[in-house]
PDB file of C-alpha atoms in Angstrom:
ATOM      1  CA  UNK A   1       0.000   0.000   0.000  1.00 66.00           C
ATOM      2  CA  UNK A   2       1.188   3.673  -0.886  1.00 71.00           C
ATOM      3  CA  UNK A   3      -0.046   6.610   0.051  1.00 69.00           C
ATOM      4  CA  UNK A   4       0.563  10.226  -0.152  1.00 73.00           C
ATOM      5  CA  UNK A   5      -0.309  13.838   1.557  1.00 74.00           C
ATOM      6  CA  UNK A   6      -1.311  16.565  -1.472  1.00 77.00           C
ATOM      7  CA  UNK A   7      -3.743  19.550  -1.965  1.00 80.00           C
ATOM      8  CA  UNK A   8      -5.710  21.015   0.768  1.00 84.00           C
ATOM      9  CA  UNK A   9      -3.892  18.992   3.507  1.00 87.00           C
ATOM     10  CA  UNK A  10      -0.525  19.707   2.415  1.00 89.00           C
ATOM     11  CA  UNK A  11      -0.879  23.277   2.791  1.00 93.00           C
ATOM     12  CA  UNK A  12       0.029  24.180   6.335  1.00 94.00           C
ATOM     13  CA  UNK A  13       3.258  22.013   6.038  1.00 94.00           C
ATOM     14  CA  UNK A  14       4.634  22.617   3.391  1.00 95.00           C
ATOM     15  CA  UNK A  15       3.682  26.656   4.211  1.00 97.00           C
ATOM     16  CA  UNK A  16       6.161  25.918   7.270  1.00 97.00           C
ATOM     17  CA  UNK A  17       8.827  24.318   5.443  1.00 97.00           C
ATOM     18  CA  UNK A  18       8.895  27.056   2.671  1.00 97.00           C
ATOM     19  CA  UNK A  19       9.165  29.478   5.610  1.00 96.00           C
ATOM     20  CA  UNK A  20      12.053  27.354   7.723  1.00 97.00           C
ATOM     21  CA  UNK A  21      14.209  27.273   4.604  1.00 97.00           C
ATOM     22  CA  UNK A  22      13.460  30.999   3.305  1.00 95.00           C
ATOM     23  CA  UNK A  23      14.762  31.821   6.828  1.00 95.00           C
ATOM     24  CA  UNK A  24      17.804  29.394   6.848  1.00 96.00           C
ATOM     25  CA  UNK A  25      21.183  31.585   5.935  1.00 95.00           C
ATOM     26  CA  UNK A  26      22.537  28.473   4.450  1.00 97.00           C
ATOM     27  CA  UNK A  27      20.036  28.156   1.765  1.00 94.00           C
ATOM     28  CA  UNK A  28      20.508  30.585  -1.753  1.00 93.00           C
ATOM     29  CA  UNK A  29      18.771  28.886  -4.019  1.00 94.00           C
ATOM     30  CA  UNK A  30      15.151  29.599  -5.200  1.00 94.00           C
ATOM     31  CA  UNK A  31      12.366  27.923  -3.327  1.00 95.00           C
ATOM     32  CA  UNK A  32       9.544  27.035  -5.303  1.00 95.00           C
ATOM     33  CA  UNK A  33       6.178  26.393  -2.965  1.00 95.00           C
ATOM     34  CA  UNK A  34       4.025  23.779  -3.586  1.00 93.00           C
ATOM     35  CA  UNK A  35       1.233  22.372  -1.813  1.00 92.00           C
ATOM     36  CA  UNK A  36      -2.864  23.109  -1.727  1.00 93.00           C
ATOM     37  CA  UNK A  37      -2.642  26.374  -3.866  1.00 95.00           C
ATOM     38  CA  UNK A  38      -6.154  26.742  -5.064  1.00 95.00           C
ATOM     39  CA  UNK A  39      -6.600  30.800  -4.138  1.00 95.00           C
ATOM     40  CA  UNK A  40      -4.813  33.706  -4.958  1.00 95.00           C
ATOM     41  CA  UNK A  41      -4.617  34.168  -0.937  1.00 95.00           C
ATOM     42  CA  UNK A  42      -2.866  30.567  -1.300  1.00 95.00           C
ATOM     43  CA  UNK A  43      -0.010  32.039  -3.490  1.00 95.00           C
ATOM     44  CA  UNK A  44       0.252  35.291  -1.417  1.00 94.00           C
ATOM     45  CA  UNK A  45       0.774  33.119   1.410  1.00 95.00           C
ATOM     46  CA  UNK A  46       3.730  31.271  -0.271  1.00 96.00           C
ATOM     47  CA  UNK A  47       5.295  34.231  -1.807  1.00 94.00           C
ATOM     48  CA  UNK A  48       5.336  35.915   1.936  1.00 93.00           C
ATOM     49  CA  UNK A  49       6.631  32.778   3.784  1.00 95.00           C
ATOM     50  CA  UNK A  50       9.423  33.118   1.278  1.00 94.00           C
ATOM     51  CA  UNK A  51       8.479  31.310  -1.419  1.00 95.00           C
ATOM     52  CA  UNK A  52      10.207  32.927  -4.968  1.00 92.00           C
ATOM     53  CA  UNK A  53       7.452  31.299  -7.238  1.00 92.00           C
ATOM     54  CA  UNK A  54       4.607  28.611  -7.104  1.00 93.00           C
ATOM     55  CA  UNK A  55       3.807  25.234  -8.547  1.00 92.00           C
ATOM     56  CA  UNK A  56      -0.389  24.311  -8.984  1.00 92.00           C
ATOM     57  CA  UNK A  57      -0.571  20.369  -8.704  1.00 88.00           C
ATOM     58  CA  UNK A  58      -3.731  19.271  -7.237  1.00 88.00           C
ATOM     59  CA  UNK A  59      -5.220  22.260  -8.439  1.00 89.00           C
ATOM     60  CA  UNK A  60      -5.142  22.180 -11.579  1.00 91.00           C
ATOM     61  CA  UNK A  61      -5.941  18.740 -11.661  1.00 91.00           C
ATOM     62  CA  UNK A  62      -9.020  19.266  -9.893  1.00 91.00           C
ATOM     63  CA  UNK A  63      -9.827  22.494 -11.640  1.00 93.00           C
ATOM     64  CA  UNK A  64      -8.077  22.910 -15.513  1.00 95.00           C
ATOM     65  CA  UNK A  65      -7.151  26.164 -16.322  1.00 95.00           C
ATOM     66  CA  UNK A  66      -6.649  27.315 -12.490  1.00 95.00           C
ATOM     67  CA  UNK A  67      -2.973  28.131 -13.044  1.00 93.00           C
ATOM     68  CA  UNK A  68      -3.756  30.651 -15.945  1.00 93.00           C
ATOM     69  CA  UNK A  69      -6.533  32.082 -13.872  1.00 94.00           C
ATOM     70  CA  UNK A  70      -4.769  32.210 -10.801  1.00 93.00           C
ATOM     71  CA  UNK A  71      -1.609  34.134 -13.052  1.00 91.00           C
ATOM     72  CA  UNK A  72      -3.912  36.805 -14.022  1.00 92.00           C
ATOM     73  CA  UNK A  73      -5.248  37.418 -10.511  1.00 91.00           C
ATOM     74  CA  UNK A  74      -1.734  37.408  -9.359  1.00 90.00           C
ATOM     75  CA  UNK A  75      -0.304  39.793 -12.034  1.00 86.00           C
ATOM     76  CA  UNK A  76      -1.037  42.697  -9.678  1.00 82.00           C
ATOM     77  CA  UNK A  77       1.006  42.052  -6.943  1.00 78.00           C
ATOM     78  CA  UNK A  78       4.247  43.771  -6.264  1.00 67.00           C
ATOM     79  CA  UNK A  79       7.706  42.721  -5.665  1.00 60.00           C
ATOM     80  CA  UNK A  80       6.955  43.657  -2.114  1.00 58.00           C
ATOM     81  CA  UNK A  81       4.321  41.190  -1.740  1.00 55.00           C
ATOM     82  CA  UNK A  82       7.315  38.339  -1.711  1.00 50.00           C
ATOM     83  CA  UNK A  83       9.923  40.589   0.668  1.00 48.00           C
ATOM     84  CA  UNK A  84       7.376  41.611   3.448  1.00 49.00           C
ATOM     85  CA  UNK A  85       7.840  38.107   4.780  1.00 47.00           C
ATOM     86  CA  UNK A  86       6.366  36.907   8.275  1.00 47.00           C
ATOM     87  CA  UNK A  87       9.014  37.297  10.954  1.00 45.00           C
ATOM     88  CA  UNK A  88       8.734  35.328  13.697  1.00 42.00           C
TER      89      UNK A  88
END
């Protein structure tokens, strides 16, 4: 038996882990979020843990044509939106 954790569920972790490694000195590569995007909230709350761009999985699965749609609702926000990140 397999199994795996994706969409709505995967959300608050892999918000967290998006956030520990935007906030780890050590890391300088990109980081990509992934994980129950389904809202243009969803992606602001990557790109302010840290996140330098999204990937839609489950998403667009579920709903085709969500990534173009959520693109244009996102084409709006500001470089800022990704550096005002949540300090703990």
């Amino acid at each position: 038996m397999a199994g795996g954790l994706s969409g709505e569920a995967l959300r608050p972790v892999a918000l967290r882990c998006v956030w520990e490694l935007a906030h780890d000195e050590r890391i300088t590569l990109p980081i990509f979020g992934t994980g129950g995007i389904f809202t243009a909230s969803h992606v602001t709350d990557y790109l302010r843990c840290g996140a330098s761009a999204v990937q839609i999985a489950s998403g667009e699965w579920l709903e085709p044509g969500l990534s173009a749609r959520l693109a244009t609702e996102c084409a709006h926000l500001q470089p800022e939106t990704a550096s005002s990140v949540w300090k703990s």
